[in-house]
Every structure is written in structure tokens, then in C-alpha cells.
Short mmCIF file of C-alpha atoms and ligand atoms in Angstrom, two decimals:
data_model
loop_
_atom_site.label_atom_id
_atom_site.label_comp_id
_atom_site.label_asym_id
_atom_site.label_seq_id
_atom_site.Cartn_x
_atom_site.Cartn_y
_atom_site.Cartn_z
CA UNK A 1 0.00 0.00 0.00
CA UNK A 2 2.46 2.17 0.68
CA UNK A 3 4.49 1.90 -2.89
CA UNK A 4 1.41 2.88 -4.13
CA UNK A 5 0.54 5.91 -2.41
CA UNK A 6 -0.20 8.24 -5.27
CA UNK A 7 0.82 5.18 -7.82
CA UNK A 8 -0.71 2.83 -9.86
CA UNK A 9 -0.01 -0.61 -11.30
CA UNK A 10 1.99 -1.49 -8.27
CA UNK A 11 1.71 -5.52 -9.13
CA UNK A 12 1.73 -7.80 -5.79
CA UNK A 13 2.68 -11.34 -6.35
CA UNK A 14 1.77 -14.02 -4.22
CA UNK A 15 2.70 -17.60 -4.38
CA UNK A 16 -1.10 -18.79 -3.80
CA UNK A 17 -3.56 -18.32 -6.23
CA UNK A 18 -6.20 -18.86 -4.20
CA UNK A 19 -4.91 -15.95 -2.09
CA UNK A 20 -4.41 -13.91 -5.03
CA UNK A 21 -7.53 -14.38 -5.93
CA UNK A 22 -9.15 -13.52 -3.01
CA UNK A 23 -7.47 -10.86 -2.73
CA UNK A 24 -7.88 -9.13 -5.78
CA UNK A 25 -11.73 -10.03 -5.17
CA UNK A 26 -12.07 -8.60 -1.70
CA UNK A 27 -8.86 -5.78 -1.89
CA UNK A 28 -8.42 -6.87 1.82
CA UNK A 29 -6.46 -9.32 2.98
CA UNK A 30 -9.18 -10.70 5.91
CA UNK A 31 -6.53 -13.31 7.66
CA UNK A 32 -3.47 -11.11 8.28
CA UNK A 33 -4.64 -6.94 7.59
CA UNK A 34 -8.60 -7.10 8.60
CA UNK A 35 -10.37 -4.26 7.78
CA UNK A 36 -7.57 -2.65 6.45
CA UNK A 37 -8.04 -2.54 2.07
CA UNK A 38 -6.18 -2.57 -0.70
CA UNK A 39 -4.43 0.47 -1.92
CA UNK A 40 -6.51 1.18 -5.35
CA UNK A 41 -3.26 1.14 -7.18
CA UNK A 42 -1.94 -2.31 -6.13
CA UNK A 43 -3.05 -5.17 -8.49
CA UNK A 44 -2.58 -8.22 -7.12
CA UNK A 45 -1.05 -11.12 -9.34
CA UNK A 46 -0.58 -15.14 -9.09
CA UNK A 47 1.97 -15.02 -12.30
CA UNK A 48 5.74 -13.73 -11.51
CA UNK A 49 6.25 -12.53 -14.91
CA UNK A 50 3.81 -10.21 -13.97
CA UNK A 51 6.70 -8.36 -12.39
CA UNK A 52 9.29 -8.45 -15.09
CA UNK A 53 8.32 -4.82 -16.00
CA UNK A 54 9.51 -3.64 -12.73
CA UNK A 55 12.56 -1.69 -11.96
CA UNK A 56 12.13 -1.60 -7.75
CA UNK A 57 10.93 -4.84 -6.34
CA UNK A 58 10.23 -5.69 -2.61
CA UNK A 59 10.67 -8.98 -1.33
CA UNK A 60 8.28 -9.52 1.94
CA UNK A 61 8.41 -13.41 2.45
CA UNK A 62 9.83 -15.39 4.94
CA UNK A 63 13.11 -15.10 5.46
CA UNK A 64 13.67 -19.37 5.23
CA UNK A 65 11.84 -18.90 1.92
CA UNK A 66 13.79 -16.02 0.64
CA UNK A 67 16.20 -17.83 -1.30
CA UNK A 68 13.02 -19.64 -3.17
CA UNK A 69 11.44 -17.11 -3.97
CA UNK A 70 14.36 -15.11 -5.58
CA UNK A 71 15.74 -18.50 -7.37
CA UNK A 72 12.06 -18.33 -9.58
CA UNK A 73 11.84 -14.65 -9.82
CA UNK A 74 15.37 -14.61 -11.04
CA UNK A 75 14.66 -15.38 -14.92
CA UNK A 76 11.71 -12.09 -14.80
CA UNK A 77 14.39 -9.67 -13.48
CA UNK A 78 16.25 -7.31 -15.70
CA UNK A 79 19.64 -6.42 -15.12
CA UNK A 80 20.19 -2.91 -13.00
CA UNK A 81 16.41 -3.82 -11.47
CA UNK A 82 16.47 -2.62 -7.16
CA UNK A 83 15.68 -5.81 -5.23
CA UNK A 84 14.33 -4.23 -1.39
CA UNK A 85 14.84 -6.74 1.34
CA UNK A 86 12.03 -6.73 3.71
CA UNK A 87 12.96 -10.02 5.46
CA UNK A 88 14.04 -10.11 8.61
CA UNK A 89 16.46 -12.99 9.37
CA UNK A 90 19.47 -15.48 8.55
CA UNK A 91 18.80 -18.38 6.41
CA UNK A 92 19.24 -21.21 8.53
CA UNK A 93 22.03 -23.99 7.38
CA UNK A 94 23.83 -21.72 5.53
CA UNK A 95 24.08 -18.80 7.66
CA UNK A 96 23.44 -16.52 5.03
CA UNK A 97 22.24 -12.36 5.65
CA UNK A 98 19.59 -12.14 3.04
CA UNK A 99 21.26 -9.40 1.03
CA UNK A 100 23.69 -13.10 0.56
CA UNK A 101 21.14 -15.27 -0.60
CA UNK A 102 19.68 -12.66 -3.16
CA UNK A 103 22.92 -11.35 -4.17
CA UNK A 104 23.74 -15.12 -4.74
CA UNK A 105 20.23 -16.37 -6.56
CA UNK A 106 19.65 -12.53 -8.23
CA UNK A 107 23.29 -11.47 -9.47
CA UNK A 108 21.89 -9.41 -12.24
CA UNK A 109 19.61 -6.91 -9.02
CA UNK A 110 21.33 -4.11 -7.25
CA UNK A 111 20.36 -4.91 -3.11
CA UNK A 112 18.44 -2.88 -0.74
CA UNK A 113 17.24 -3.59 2.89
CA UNK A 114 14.28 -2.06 4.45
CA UNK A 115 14.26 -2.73 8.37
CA UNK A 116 13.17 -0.66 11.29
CA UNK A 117 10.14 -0.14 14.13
CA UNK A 118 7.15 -0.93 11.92
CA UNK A 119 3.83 -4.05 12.38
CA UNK A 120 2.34 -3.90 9.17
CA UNK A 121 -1.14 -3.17 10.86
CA UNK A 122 0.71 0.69 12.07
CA UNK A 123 1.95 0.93 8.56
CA UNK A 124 -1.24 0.52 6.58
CA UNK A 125 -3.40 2.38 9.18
CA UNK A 126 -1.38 5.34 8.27
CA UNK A 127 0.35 5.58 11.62
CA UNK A 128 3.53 7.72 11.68
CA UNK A 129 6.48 5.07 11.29
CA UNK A 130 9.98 5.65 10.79
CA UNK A 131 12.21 2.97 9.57
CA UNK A 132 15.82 2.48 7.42
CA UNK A 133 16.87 1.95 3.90
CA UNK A 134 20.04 0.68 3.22
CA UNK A 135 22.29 0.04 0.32
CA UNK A 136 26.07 0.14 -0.03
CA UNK A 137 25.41 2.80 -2.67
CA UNK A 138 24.01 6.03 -1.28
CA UNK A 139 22.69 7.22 -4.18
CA UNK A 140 20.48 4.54 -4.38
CA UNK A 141 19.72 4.53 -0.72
CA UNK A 142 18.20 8.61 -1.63
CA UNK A 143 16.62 7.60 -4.58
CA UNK A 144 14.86 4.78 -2.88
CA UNK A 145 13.88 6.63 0.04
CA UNK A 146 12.35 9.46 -1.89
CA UNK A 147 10.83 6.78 -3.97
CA UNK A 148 8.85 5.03 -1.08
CA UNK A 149 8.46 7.62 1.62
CA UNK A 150 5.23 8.93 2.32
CA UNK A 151 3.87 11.69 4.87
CA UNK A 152 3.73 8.77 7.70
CA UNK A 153 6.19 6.24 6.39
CA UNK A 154 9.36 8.68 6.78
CA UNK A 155 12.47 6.27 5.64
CA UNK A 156 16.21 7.31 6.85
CA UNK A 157 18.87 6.24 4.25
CA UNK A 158 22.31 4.12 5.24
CA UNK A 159 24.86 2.25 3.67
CA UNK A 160 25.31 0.33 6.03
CA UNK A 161 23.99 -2.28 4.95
CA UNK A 162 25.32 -5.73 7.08
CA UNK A 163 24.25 -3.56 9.63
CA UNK A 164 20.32 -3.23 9.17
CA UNK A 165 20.30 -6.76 8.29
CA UNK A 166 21.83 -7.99 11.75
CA UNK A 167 19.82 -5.93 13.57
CA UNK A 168 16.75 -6.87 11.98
CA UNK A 169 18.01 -10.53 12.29
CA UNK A 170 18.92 -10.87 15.93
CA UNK A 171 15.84 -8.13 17.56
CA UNK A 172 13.62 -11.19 16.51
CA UNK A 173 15.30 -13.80 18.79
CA UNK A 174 15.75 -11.51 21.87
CA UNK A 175 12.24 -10.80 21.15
CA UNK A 176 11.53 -14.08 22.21
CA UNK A 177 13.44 -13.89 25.07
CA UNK A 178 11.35 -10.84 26.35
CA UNK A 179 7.74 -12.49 25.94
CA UNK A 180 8.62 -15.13 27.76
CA UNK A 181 9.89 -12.85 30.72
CA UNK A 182 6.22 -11.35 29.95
CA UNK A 183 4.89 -15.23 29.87
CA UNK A 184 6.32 -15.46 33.83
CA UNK A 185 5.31 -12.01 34.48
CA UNK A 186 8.71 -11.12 35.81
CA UNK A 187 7.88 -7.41 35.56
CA UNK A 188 8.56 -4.46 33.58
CA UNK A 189 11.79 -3.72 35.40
CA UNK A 190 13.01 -7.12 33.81
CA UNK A 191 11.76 -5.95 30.56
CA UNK A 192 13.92 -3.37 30.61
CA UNK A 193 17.25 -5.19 31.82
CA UNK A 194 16.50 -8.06 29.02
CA UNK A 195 16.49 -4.67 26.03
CA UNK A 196 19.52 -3.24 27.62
CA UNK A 197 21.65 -6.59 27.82
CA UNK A 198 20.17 -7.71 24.39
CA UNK A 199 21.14 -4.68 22.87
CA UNK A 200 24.71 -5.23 24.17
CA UNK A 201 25.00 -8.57 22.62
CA UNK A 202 23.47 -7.52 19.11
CA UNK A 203 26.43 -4.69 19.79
CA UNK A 204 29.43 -7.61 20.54
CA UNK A 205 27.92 -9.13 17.67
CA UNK A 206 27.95 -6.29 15.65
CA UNK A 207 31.14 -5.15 16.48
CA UNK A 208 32.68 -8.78 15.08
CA UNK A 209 31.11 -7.94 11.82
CA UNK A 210 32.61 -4.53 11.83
CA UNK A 211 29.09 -3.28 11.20
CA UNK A 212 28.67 1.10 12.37
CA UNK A 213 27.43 1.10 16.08
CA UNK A 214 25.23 3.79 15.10
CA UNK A 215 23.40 1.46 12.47
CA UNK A 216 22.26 -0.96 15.61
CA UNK A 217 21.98 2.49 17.77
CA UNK A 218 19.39 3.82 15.24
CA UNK A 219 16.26 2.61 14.10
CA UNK A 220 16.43 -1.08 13.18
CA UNK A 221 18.28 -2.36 15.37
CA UNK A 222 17.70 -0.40 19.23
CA UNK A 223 14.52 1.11 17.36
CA UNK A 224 13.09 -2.47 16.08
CA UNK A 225 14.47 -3.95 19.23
CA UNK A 226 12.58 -2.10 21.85
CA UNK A 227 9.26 -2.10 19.47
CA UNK A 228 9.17 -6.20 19.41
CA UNK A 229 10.80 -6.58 23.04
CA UNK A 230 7.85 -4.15 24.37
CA UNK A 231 4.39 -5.59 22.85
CA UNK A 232 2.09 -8.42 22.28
CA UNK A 233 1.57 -7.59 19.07
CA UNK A 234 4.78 -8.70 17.90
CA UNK A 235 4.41 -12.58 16.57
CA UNK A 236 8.38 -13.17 18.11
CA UNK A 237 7.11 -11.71 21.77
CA UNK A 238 3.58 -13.85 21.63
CA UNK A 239 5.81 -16.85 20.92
CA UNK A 240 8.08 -16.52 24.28
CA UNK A 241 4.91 -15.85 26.06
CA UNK A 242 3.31 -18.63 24.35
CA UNK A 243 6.58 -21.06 24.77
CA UNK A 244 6.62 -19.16 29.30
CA UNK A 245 3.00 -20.88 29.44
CA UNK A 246 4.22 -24.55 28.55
CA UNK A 247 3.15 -24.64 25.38
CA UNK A 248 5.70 -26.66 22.74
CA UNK A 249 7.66 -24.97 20.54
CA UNK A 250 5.80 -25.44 16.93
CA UNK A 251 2.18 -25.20 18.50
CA UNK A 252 3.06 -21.65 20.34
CA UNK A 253 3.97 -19.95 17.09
CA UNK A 254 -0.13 -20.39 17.13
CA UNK A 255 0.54 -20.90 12.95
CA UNK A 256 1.90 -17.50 12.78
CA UNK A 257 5.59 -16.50 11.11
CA UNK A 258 8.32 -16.02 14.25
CA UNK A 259 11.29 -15.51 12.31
CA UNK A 260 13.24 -15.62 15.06
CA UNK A 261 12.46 -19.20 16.07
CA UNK A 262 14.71 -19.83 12.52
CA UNK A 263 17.36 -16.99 13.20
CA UNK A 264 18.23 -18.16 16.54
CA UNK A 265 20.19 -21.61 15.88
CA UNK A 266 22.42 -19.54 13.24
CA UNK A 267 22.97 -16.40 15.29
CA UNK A 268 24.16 -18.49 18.20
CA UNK A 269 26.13 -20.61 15.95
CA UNK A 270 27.98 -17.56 14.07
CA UNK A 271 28.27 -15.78 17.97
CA UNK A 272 30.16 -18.91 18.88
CA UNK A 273 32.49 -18.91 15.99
CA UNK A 274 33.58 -15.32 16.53
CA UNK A 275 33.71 -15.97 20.14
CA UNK A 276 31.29 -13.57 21.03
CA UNK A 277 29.18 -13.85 24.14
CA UNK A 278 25.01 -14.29 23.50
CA UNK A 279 23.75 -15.53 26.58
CA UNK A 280 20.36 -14.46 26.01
CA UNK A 281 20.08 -15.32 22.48
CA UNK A 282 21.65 -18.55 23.29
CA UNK A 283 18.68 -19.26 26.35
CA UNK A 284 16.14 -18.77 23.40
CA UNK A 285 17.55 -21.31 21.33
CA UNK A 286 18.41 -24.01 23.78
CA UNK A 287 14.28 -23.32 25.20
CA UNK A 288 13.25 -23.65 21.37
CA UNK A 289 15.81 -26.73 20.53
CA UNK A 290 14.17 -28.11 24.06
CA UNK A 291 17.53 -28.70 25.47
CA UNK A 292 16.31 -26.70 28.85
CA UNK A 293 12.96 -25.26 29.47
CA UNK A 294 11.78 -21.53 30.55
CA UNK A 295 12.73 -22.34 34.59
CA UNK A 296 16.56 -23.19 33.95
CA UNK A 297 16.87 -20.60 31.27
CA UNK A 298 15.72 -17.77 33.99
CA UNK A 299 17.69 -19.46 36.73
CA UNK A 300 21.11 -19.87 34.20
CA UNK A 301 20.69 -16.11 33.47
CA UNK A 302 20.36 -15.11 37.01
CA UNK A 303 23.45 -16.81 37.89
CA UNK A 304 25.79 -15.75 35.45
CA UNK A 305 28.64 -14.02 37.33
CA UNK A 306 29.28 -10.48 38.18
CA UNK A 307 31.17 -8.89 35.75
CA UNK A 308 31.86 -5.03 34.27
CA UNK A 309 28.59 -3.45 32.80
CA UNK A 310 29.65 -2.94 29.50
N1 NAI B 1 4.32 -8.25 9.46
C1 NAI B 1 5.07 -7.25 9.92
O1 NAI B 1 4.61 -6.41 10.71
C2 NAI B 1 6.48 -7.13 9.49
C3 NAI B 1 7.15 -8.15 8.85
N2 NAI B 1 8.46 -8.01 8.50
C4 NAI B 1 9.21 -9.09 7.91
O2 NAI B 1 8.69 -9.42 6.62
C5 NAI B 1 8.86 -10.82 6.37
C6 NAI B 1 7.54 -11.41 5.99
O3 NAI B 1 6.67 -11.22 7.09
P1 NAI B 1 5.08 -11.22 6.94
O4 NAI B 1 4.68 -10.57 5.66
O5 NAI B 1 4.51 -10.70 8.17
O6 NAI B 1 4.85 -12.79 6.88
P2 NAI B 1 3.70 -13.68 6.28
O7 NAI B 1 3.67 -14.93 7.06
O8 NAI B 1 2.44 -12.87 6.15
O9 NAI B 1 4.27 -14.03 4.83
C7 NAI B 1 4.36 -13.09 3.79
C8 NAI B 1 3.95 -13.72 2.48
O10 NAI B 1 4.90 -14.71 2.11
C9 NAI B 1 4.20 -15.82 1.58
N3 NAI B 1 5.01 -17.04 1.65
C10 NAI B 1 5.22 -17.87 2.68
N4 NAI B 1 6.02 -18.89 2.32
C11 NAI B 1 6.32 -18.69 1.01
C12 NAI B 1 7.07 -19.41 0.06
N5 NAI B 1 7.71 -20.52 0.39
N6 NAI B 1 7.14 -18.92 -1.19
C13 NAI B 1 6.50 -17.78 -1.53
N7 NAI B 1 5.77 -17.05 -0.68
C14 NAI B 1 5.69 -17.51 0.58
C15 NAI B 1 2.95 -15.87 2.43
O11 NAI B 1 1.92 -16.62 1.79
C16 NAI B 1 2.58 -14.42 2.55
O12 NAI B 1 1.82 -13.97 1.47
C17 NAI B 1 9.43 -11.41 7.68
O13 NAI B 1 10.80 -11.62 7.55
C18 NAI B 1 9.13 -10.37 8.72
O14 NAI B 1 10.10 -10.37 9.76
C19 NAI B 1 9.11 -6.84 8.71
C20 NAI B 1 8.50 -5.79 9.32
C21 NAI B 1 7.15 -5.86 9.77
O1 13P B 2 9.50 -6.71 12.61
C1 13P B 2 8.45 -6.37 13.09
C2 13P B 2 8.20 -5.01 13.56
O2 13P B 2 9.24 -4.14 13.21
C3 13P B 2 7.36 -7.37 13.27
O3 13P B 2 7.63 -8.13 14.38
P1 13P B 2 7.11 -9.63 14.50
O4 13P B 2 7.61 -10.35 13.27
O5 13P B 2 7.66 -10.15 15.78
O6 13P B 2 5.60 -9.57 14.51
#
């Protein structure tokens, strides 16, 4: 919807037809966006040549089905043609950032990511949302965001790219981490402590990658972070509180996307070979991989020595 503020033939492909079709029937999509319709200029589409006349494309699937996705798009895609990155996540197994897996399946696309603060719901109610765009060139990164931004969808440029992408990435898992502090009802003041720590391991992380501490400072990574670590709404945060009430792993996602239930086995795993520290993304994968539960994750993290703040 928002591409096609004051735009037409914005084409939106989905992999369903039935989907596509119900959506270009009802211009609402009633399972995910109730109530909220179709921009008149979007026209939804079940064929993927259907986008081969397009020079800016966004990809908002899965992260885990990112590389999919791009593979079959690839032969519709002319060369020089923007490819925007709106998954958040690593692909699992290979440990890919997305901007890998596209760059690898869609050689011929210059790369963008768009990450930051923003549930879809806020976005196409036409709440005020801020959010980043990032490509290596900054050129493009202008062009893009003058492209896209509207009156309430204000987009900040960087080029730093790896960056946005980690941020996005690891907000997800220590999203998880704070839902299920919600779950136990440990209290707002351990809300808090669970942001401020996670934000210091998505900064050790970040620093490994040599990724710009103001990148995970700014909007998608401290900005996403404290959005997703601070309200039901998000599908990561519903999970821990889902996963704090006993429920198993697969049935708490309650059939929703929690793309950090994927990210979290490969951010640990990349953590440990750069010898960075992650305890609380770490907790969150051993409670999802069911090698502890909720209790001993709590109690492990409580009982980590005393050390230096930062
Ligand atoms: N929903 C939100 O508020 C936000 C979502 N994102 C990110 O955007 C990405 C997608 O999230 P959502 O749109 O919420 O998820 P979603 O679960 O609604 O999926 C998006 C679309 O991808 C399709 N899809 C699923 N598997 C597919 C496959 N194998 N091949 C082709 N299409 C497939 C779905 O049918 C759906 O139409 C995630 O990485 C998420 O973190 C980012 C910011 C906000
Ligand atoms: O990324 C998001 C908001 O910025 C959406 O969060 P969830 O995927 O946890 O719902």
C-alpha cells in the first residue's frame, strides 16, 4: 500500500492463487490486515512474470523462503532492477544475511534492505512510522527513500547495509526472550534489563562484523528492538509468552511467522564462531531446541557471574 501511495499498477505477487484471488476479489487481505483494504493502485497477481516490468521490487516473504522465492523470480528480473529486502532474518544452514542469498540467486539486481520499528497493521493504518533503507550505494539509498516515503512512512537512508540486516536478524530472537519474561510475568523492570543486555550482545555481535554502532543504535536495530521486546503484538514476543505458558515450541507460534524461532540456531552458531558472548540469544535457542525449558533458562541467566557493565 504504501508503494502505491499516489501510484498505480503497483503488481503484488503471491505464491497462492487462491490468495491472489481472493485478494484481488475482496482488496483486503481478511486473515493477516482485517479491515484494512487494498491500496486502489496495487493489483494483485498469481503469475511472476507479472513483475518483469519492474525496476524496484520488494521482497516480503519469509526469510527461510527467501532464497526460493528469488531463485524463480530470477529469470523475470532485468539487469540494473532494485531488489528491497524486507525479510528479517538469517537463512538457517547456511548462515546466510539475506542481502547473501539474493545477491547469490539474483546477481543481475542491485540490493536494498528495508528494516526498522514498523507491524504492518501501524503501517497501513497510516500511523507515523519511521524505519531504514540501506544500500552500499548512497545514491540509491536517496533515490529509494524518496521513492517510497510517504507523509507517515518517513524512511532514513544508510549504507550500512550488514548492519540493518543484523539488527533486523537478531531483535527477533531476543524478542523471544522478552515475551517469555512477559509469559512469567517477571515485571517491567526485567523488561527493561533483558532490552539493555540484548542490545549489548546484538552490539558484541555487531562489532565482530565490523558493522557502524550507530546502524544498531538507530532505528532497526535499538529502534526495532525495543518495538518487538515491548508488545504483544509482535508474533516473536507472543511466541516466548506462548513457549513461558508450557506450550511446545511449533504449537506456540499459534501458525503464525516467528522468524526468530529460525534466526536463533544460526545467530548463536555464528556468535560462537567469533567468540562472542550471547547468553540471552543462546537461552532462546536451547528453550526452542528443548535442550532446557523456561525455569533453567531464567535461573542460568540469574546466575551468570558479576562482571563489568559494559
Ligand atoms: N508483518 C510485519 O509487521 C512485518 C514483517 N516483516 C518481515 O517481513 C517478512 C515477511 O513477514 P510477513 O509478511 O509478516 O509474513 P507472512 O507470514 O504474512 O508471509 C508473507 C507472504 O509470504 C508468503 N510465503 C510464505 N512462504 C512462502 C514461500 N515458500 N514462497 C512464496 N511465498 C511464501 C505468504 O503466503 C505471505 O503472502 C518477515 O521476515 C518479517 O520479519 C518486517 C516488518 C514488519
Ligand atoms: O519486525 C516487526 C516489527 O518491526 C514485526 O515483528 P514480528 O515479526 O515479531 O511480529
Amino acid at each position: 500500500n504504501v508503494a502505491a501511495t499516489g501510484r498505480s499498477g503497483v503488481v503484488l505477487w503471491g505464491h497462492r492463487p487462491e490468495h491472489v484471488a481472493a485478494l484481488a476479489r475482496e482488496r483486503e487481505n481478511r486473515a493477516a490486515l482485517p479491515g484494512l483494504p487494498l491500496a486502489a493502485g496495487v493489483a494483485p497477481s498469481a503469475d511472476l512474470a507479472s513483475v518483469a516490468a519492474a525496476s524496484v521490487l520488494l521482497g516480503v516473504v519469509p526469510a527461510q523462503a527467501m532464497r526460493e522465492v528469488v531463485r524463480r523470480l530470477a529469470p523475470h528480473v532485468s539487469p540494473g532492477a532494485v531488489f528491497i529486502i524486507c525479510a528479517k532474518g538469517i537463512e538457517r544452514g547456511t548462515r546466510r544475511f539475506m542481502s547473501e542469498v539474493v545477491a547469490e540467486e539474483l546477481p543481475q539486481a542491485q540490493i536494498a534492505v528495508l528494516s526498522g520499528p514498523s507491524f504492518a497493521a501501524d503501517v497501513c493504518r497510516g500511523l507515523p512510522t519511521a524505519v531504514t533503507l540501506a544500500a552500499e550505494d548512497e545514491e540509491l539509498a536517496r533515490r529509494l527513500c524518496e521513492l517510497l516515503s510517504t507523509r507517515s512512512f518517513r524512511l532514513y537512508r544508510s549504507t550500512d547495509l550488514r548492519g540493518v540486516e543484523l539488527g533486523g536478524a537478531a531483535k527477533n530472537v531476543l524478542a523471544i526472550a522478552a515475551g517469555m519474561a512477559e509469559g512469567r510475568a517477571l515485571g517491567a523492570s526485567a523488561r527493561a534489563a533483558l532490552i539493555a543486555r540484548g542490545f549489548a550482545e546484538l552490539m558484541r555481535l555487531g562489532k565482530s562484523f565490523g558493522v557502524r554502532q550507530e546502524t544498531l543504535m538507530g532505528l532497526s536495530g535499538l529502534g526495532d528492538l525495543v518495538l518487538t521486546c515491548g508488545s504483544a503484538q509482535s508474533r516473536n514476543f507472543a511466541l516466548g509468552a506462548a513457549l513461558a505458558s508450557g506450550e511446545a515450541p511449533l504449537a506456540a507460534t499459534h501458525g503464525k511467522l516467528a522468524e526468530g524461532a529460525f534466526t536463533a540456531a544460526a545467530l548463536v552458531e555464528m556468535a560462537r564462531e567469533r567468540g562472542v558472548e550471547i547468553p540471552i540469544a543462546e537461552a532462546v535457542d536451547a528453550i526452542l531446541t528443548g535442550r532446557i525449558d523456561v525455569d533453567q533458562a531464567i535461573e542460568a541467566l540469574l546466575m551468570r557471574p558479576l562482571k563489568a557493565e559494559a
